[in-house]
PDB file of C-alpha atoms in Angstrom:
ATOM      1  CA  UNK Q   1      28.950-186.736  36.284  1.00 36.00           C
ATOM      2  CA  UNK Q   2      32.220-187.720  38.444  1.00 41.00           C
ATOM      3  CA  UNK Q   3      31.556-190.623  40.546  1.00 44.00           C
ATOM      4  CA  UNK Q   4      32.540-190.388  44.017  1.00 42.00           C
ATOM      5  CA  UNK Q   5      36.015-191.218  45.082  1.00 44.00           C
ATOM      6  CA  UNK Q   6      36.141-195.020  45.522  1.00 46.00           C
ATOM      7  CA  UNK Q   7      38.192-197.038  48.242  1.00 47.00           C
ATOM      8  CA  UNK Q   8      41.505-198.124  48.005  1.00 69.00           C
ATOM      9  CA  UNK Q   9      41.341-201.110  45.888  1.00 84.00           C
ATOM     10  CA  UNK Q  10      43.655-202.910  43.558  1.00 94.00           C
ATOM     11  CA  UNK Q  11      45.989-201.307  41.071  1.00 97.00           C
ATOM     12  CA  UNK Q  12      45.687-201.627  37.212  1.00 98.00           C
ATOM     13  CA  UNK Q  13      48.640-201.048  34.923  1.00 98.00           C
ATOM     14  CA  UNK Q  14      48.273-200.454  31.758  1.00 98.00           C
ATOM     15  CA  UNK Q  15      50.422-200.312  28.357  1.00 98.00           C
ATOM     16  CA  UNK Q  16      49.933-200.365  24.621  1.00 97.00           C
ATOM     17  CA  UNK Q  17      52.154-201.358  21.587  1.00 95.00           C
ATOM     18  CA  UNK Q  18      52.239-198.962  19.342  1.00 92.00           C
ATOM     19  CA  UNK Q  19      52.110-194.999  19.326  1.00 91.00           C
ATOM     20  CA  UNK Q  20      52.534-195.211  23.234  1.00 93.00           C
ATOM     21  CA  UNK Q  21      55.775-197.598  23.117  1.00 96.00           C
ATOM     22  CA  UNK Q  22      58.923-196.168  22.020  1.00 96.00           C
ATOM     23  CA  UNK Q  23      61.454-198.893  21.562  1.00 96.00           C
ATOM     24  CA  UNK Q  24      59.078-201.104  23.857  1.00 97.00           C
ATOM     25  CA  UNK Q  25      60.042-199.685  26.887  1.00 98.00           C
ATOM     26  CA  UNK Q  26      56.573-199.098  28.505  1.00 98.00           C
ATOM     27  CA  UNK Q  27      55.311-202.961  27.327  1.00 98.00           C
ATOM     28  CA  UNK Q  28      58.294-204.432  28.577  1.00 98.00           C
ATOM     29  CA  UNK Q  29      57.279-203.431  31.995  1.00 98.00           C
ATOM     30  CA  UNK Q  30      54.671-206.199  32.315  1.00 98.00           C
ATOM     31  CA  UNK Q  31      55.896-208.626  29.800  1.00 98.00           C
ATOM     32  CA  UNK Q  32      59.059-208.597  32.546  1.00 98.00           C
ATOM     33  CA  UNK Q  33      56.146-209.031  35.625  1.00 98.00           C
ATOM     34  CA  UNK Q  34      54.380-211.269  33.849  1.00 97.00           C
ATOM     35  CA  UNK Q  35      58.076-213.614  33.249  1.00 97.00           C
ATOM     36  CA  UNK Q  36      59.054-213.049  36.688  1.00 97.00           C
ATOM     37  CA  UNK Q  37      56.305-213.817  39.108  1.00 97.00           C
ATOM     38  CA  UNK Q  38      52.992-215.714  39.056  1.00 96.00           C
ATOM     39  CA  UNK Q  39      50.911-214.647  36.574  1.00 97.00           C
ATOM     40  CA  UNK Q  40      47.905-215.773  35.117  1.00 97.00           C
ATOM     41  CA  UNK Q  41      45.620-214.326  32.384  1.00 97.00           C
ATOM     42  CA  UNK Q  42      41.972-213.472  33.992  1.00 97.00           C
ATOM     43  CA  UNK Q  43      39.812-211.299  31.185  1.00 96.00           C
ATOM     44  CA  UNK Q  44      40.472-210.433  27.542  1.00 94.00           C
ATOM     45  CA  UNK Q  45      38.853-207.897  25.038  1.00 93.00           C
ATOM     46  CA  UNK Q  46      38.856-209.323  22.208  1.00 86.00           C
ATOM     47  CA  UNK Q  47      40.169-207.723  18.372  1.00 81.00           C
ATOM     48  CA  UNK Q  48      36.671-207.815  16.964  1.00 79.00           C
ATOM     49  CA  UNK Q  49      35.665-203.986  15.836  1.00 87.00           C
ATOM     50  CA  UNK Q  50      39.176-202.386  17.319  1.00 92.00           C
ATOM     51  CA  UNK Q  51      41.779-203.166  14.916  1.00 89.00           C
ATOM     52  CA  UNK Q  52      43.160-202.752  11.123  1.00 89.00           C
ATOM     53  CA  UNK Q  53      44.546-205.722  10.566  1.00 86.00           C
ATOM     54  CA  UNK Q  54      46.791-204.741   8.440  1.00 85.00           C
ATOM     55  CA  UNK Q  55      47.918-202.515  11.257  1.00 84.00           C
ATOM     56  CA  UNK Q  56      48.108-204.884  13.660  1.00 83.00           C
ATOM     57  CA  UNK Q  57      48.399-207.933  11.921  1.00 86.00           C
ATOM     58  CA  UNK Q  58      47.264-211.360  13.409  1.00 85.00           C
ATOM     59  CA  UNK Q  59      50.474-213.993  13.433  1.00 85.00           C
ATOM     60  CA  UNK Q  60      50.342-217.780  12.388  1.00 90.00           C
ATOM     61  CA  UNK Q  61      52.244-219.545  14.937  1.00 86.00           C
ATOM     62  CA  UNK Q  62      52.702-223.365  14.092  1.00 84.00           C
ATOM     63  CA  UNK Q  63      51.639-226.057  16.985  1.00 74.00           C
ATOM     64  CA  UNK Q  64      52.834-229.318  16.160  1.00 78.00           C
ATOM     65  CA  UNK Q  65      53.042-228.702  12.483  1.00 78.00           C
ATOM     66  CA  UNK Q  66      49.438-227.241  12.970  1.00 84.00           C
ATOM     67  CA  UNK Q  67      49.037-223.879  12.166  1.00 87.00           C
ATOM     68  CA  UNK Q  68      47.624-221.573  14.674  1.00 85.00           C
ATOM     69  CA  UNK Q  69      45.967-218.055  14.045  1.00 86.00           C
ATOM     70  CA  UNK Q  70      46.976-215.586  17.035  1.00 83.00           C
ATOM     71  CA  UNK Q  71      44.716-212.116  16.885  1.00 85.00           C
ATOM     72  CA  UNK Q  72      45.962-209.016  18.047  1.00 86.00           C
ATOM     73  CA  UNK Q  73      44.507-208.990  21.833  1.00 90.00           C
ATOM     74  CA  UNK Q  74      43.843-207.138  25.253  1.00 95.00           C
ATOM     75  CA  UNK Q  75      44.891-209.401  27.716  1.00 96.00           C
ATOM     76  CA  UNK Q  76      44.167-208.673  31.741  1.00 98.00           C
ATOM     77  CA  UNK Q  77      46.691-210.395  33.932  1.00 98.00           C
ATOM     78  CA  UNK Q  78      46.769-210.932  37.630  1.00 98.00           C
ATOM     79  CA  UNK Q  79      50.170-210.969  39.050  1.00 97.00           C
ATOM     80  CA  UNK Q  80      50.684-212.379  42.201  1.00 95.00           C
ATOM     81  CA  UNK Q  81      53.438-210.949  44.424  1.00 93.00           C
ATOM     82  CA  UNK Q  82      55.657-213.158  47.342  1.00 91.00           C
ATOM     83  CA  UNK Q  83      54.411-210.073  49.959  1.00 89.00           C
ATOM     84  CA  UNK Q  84      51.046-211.911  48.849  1.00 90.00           C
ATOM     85  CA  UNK Q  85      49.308-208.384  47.123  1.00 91.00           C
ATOM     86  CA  UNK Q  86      47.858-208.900  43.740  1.00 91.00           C
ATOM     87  CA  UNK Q  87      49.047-206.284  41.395  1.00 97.00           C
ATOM     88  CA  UNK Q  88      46.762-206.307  37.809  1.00 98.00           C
ATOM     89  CA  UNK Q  89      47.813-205.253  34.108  1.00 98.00           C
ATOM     90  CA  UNK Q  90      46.255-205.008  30.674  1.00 98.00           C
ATOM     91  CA  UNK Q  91      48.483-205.619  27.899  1.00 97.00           C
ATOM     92  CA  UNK Q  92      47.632-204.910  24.295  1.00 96.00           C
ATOM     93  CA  UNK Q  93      48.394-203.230  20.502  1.00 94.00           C
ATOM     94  CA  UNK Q  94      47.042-199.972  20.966  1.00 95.00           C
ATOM     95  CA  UNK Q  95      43.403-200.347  18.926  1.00 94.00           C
ATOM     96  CA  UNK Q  96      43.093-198.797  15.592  1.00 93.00           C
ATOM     97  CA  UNK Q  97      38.683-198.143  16.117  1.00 93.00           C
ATOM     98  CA  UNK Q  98      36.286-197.092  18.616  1.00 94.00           C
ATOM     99  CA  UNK Q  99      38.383-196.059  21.504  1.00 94.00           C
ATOM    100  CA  UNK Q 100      35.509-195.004  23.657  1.00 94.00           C
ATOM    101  CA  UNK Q 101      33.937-198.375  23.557  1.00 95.00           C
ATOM    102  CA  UNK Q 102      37.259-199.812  23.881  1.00 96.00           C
ATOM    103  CA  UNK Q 103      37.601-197.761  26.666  1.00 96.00           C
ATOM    104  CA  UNK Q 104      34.160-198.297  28.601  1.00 95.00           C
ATOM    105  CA  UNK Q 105      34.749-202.289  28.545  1.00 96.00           C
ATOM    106  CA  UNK Q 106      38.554-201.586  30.014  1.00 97.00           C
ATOM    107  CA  UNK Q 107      36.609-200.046  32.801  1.00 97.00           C
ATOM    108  CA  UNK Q 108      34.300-202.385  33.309  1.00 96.00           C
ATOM    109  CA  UNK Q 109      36.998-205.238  33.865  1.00 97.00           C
ATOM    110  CA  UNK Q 110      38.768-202.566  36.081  1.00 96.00           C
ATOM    111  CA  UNK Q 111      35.237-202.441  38.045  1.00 95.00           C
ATOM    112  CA  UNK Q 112      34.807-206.020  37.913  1.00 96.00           C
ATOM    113  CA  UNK Q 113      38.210-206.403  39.698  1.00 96.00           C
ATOM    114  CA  UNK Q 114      37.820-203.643  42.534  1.00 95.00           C
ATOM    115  CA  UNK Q 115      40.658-200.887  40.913  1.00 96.00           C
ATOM    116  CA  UNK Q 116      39.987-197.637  42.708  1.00 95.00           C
ATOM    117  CA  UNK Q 117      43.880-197.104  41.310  1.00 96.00           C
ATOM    118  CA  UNK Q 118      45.083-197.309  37.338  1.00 97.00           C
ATOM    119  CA  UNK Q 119      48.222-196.312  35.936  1.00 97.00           C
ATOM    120  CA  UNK Q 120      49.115-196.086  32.556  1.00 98.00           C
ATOM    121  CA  UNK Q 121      53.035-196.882  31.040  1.00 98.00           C
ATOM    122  CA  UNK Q 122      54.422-194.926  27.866  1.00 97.00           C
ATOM    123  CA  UNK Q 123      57.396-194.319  26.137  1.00 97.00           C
ATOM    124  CA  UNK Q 124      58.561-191.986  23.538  1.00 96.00           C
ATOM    125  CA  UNK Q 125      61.360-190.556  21.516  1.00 96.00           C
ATOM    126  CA  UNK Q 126      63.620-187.570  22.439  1.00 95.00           C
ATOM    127  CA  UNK Q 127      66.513-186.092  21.810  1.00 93.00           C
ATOM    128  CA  UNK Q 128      68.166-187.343  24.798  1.00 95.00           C
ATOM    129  CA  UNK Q 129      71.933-188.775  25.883  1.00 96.00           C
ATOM    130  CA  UNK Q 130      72.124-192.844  26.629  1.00 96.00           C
ATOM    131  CA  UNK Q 131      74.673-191.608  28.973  1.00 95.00           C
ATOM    132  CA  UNK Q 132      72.374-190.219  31.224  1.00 95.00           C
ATOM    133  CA  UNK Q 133      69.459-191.415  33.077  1.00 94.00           C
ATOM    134  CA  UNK Q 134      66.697-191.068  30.516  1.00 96.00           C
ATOM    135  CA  UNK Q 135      64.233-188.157  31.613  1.00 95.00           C
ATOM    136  CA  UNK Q 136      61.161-190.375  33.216  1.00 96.00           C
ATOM    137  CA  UNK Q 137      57.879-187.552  33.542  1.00 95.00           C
ATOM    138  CA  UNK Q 138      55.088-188.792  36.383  1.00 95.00           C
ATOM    139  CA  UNK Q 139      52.132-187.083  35.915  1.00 92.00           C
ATOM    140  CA  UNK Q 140      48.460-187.767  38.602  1.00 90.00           C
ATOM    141  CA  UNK Q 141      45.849-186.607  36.533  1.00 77.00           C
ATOM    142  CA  UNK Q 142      43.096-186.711  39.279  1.00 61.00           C
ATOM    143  CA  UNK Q 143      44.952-184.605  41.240  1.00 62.00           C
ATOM    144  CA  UNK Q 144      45.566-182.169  38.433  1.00 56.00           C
ATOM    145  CA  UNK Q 145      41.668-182.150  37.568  1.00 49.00           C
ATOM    146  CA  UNK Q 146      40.851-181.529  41.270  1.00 51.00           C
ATOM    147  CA  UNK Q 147      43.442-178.590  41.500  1.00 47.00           C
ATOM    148  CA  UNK Q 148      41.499-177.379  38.357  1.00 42.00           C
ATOM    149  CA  UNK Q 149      37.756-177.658  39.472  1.00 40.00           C
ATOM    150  CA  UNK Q 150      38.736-176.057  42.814  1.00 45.00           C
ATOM    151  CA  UNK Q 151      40.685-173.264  40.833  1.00 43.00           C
ATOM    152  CA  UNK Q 152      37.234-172.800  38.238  1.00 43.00           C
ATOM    153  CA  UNK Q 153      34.823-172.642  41.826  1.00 44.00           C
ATOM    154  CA  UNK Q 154      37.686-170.227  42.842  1.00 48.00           C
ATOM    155  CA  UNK Q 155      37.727-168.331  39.524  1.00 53.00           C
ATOM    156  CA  UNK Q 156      40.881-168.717  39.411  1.00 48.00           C
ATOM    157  CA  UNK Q 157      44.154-169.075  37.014  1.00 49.00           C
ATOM    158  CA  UNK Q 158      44.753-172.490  36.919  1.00 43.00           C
ATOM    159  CA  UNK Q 159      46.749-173.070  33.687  1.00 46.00           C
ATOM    160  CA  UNK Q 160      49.866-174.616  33.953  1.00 51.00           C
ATOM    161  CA  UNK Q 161      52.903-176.486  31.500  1.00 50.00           C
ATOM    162  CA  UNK Q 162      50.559-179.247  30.273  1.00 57.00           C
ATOM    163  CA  UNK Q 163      50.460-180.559  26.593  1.00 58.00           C
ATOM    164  CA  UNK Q 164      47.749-179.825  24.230  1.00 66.00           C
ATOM    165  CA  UNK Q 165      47.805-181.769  21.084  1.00 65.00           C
ATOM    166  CA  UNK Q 166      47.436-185.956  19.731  1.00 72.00           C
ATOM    167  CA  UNK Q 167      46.696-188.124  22.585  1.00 81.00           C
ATOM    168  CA  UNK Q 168      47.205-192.070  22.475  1.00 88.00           C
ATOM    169  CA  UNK Q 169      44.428-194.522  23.934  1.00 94.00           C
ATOM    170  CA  UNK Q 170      46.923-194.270  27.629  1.00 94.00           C
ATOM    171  CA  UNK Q 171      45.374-190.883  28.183  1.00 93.00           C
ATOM    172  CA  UNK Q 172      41.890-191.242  26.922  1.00 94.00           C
ATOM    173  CA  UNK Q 173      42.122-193.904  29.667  1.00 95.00           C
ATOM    174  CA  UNK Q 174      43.107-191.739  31.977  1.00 94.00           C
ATOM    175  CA  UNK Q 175      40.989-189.032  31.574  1.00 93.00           C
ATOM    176  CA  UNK Q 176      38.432-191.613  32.018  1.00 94.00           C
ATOM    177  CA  UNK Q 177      39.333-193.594  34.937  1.00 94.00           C
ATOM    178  CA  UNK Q 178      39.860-189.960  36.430  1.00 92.00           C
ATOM    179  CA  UNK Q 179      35.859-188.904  35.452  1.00 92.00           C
ATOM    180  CA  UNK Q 180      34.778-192.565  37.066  1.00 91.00           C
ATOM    181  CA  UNK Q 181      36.367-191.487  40.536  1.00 92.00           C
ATOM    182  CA  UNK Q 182      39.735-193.474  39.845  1.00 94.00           C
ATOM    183  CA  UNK Q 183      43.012-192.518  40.954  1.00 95.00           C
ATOM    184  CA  UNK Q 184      44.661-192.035  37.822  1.00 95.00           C
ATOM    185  CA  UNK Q 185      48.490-191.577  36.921  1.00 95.00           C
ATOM    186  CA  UNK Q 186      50.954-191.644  34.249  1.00 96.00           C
ATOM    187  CA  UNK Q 187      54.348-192.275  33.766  1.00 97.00           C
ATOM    188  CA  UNK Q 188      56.448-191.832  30.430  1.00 97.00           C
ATOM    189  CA  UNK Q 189      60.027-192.464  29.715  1.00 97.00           C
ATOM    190  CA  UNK Q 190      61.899-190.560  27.346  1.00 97.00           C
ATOM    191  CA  UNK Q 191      64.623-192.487  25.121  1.00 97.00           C
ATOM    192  CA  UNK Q 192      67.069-191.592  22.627  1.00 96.00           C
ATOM    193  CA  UNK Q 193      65.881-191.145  18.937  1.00 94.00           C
ATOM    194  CA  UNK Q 194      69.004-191.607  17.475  1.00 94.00           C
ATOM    195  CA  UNK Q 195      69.267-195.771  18.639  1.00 93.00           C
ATOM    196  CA  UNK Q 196      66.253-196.323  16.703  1.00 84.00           C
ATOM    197  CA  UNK Q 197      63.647-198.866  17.356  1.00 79.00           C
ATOM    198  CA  UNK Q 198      65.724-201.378  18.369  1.00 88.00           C
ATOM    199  CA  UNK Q 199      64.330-202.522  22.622  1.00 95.00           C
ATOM    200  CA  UNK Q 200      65.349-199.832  25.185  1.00 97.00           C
ATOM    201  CA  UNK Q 201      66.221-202.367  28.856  1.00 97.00           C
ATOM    202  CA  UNK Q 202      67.193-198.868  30.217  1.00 97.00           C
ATOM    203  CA  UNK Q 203      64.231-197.246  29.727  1.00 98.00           C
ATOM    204  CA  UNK Q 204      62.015-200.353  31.095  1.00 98.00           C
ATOM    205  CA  UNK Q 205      64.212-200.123  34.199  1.00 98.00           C
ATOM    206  CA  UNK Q 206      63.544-196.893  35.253  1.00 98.00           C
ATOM    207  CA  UNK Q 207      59.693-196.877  34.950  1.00 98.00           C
ATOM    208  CA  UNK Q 208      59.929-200.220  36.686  1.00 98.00           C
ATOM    209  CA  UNK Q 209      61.782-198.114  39.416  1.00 97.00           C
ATOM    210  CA  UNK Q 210      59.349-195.521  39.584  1.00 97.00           C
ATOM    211  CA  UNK Q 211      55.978-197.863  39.277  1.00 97.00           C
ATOM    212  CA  UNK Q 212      57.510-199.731  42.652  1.00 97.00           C
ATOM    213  CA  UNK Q 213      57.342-196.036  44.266  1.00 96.00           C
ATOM    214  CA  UNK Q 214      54.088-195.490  42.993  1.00 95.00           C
ATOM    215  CA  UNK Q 215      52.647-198.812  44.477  1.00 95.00           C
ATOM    216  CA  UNK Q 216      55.455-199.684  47.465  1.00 94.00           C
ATOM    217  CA  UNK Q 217      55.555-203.003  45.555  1.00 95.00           C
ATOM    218  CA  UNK Q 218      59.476-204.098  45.722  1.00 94.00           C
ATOM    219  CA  UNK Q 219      59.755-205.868  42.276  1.00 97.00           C
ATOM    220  CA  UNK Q 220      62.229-207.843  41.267  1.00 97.00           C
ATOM    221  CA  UNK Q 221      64.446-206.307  38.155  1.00 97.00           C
ATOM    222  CA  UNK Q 222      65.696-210.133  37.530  1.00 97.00           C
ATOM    223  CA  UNK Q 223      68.147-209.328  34.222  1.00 97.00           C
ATOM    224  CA  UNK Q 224      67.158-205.582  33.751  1.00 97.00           C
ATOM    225  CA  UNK Q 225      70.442-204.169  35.438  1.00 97.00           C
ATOM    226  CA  UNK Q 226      72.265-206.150  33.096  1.00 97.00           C
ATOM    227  CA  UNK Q 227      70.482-205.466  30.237  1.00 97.00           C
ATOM    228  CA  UNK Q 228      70.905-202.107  30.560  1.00 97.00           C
ATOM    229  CA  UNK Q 229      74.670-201.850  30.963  1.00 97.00           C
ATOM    230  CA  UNK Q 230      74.860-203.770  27.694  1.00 97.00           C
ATOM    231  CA  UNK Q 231      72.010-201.612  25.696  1.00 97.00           C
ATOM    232  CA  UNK Q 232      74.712-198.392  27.134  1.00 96.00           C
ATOM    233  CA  UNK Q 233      77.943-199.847  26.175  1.00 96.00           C
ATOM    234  CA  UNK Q 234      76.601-201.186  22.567  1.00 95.00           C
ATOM    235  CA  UNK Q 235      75.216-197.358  22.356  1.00 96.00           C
ATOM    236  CA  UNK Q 236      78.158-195.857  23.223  1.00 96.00           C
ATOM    237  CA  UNK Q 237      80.065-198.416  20.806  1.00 95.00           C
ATOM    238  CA  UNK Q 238      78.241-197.406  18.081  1.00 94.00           C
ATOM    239  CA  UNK Q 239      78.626-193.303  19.042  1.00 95.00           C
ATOM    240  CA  UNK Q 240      82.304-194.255  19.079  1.00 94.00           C
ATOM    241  CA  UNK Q 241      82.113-194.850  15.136  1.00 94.00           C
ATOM    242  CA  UNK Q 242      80.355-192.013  13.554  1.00 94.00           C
ATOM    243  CA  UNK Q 243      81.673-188.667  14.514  1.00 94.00           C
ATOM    244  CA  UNK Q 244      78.981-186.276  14.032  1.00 94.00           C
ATOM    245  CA  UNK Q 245      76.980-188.188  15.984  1.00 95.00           C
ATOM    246  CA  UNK Q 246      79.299-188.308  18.500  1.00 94.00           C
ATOM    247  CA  UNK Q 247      79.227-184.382  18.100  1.00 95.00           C
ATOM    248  CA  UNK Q 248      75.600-184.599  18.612  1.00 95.00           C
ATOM    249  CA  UNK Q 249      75.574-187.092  21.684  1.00 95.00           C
ATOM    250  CA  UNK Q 250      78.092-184.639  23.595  1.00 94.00           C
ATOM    251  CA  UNK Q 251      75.885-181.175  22.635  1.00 93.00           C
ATOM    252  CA  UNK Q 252      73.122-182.867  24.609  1.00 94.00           C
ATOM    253  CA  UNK Q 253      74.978-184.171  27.314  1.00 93.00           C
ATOM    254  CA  UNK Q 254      75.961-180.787  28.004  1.00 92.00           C
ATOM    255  CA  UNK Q 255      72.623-179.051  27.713  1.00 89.00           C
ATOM    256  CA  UNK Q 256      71.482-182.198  30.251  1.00 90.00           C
ATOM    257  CA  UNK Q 257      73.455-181.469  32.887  1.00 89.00           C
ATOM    258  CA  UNK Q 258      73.250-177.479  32.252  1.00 86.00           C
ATOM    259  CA  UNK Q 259      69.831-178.514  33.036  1.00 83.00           C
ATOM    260  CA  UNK Q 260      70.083-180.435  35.775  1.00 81.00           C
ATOM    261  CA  UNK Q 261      72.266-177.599  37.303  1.00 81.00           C
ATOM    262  CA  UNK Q 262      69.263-175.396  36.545  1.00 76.00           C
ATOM    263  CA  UNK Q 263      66.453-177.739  38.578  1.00 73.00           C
ATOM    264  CA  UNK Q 264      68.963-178.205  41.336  1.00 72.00           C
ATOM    265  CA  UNK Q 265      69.030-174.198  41.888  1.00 62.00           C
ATOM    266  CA  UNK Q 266      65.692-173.581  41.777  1.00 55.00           C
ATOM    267  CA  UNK Q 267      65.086-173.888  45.088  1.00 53.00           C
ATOM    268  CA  UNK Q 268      67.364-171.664  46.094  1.00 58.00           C
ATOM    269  CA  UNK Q 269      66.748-168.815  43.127  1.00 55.00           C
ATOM    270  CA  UNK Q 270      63.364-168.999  42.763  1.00 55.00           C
ATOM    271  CA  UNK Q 271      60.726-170.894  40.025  1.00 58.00           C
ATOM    272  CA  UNK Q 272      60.166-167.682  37.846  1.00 62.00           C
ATOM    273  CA  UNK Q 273      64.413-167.742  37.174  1.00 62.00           C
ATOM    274  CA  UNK Q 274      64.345-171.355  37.337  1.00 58.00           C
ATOM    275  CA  UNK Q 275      62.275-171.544  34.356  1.00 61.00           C
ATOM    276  CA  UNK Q 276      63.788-168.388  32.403  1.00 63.00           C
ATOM    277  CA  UNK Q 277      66.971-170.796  32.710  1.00 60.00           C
ATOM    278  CA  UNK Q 278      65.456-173.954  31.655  1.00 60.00           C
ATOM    279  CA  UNK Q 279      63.482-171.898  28.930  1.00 65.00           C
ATOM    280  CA  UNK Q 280      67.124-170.468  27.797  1.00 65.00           C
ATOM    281  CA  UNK Q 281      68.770-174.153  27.979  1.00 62.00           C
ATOM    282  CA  UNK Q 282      66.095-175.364  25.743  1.00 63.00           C
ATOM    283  CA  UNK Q 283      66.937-172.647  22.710  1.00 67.00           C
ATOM    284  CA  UNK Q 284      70.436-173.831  23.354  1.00 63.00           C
ATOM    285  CA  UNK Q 285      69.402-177.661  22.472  1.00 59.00           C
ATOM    286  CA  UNK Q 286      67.021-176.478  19.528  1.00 65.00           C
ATOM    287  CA  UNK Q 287      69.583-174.278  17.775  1.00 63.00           C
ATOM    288  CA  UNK Q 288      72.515-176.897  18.736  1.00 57.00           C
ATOM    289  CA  UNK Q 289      71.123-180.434  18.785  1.00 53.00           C
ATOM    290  CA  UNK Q 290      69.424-180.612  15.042  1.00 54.00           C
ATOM    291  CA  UNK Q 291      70.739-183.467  13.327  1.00 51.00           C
TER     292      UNK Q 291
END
């Protein structure tokens, strides 16, 4: 049964390596908190029962010519900020076994540590442009599931664009912070396929942007800025060299900004056009943008 909504507490951000983490763009988020203000480790779940190892193998790191084994873990950090807030995050490799359980003890540390508020970070790959800012989707799931409930009492339609199909361990989470009366939301970054695996500082950035929104939390972006304006010049250096997929950068480049035309007018023409345009822009990149 849904618990009732629970005070405004502390916030809980959350992001797994893995599945969830294209080009590391979601972890990066808190590995960059975690460098740039005071933060200090508070709980852990430990890898017993949640991981394939040789998934998510453990590392030997060597201590003064002592070897050291280093498990694949959840770690809970509390990150102090200057205005003197506390903002919390949970760090780990996305586990291989028994989400539920894993799951039910996330919550309980969230409990433990007064979160009426968690949101989770993800990042995936798309067939989008470097030269553009990368598409960044924010999604409240407890406001979606009230909308729904209210629209079943009503008997009314209440679908909508949402995606049915594989879910990582960010929105089981959800789902379930949103059952235990948490408010729950989600953003995801989409960045380009075609750089590979290689770190995305772009990406990173503009969730970073978006979480200090979310939480009116002014981080600091420390390096991020310039990170980014390297990550886009190498990218474009590398475009530069290879002409079909220079072809292939500038085909979505167009359909981006046809796009963005299209959401701009939509206002002003209407959502059932709007989306007959977007719908028509989005054959255009299918039958165009295969490479």
């Amino acid at each position: 049964m849904r618990q009732k909504e629970k005070t405004k507490g502390a916030t809980l951000i959350c992001a797994f390596e893995g599945w969830n983490d294209a080009s590391r763009a979601a972890t990066n988020v808190i590995r960059h908190l975690v460098d740039v203000y005071d933060a200090q480790e508070i709980r852990s779940i430990s890898s017993d029962s949640f991981y394939d190892y040789q998934v998510s193998r453990p590392m030997v790191c060597n201590v003064t010519g002592v070897p050291r084994i280093i498990w694949p873990e959840t770690t809970f950090y509390d990150i102090a900020m200057p205005s003197g807030r506390h903002l919390y995050a949970q760090l780990a490799p996305e586990p291989n076994y028994r989400w539920m359980e894993y799951c039910q003890r996330s919550m309980r540390i969230a409990e433990e540590l007064d979160v009426s508020r968690i949101i989770t970070l993800g990042s995936m790959f798309a067939q989008v442009p470097h030269t553009r800012q990368l598409p960044l989707e924010e999604t409240h799931l407890s406001e979606r599931m009230n909308t729904a409930l209210s629209a079943a009492a009503d008997d009314a339609d209440c679908s909508d664009d949402t995606h049915d199909g594989p879910a990582g361990i960010t929105t089981i989470l959800d789902i379930m912070a949103s059952n235990e009366g948490l408010d729950s939301s989600a953003l995801w970054v989409s960045v380009p396929q075609y750089l590979g695996t290689d770190e995305c500082p772009q990406g990173t950035l503009q969730i970073l942007r978006r979480l200090s929104l979310l939480t009116g939390l002014a981080f600091d972006e420390g390096q991020l800025p310039k990170k980014s304006a390297i990550w886009k010049a190498q990218a474009s250096m590398l475009v530069s060299c290879n002409d079909e997929l220079k072809d292939y950068v500038h085909h979505m480049e167009q359909n981006y900004d046809q796009e963005m035309q299209i959401r701009g007018l939509s206002d002003e023409i209407g959502k059932p056009e709007a989306e007959q345009l977007i719908k028509e822009a989005e054959e255009f990149l299918d039958r165009h943008n295969s490479f």
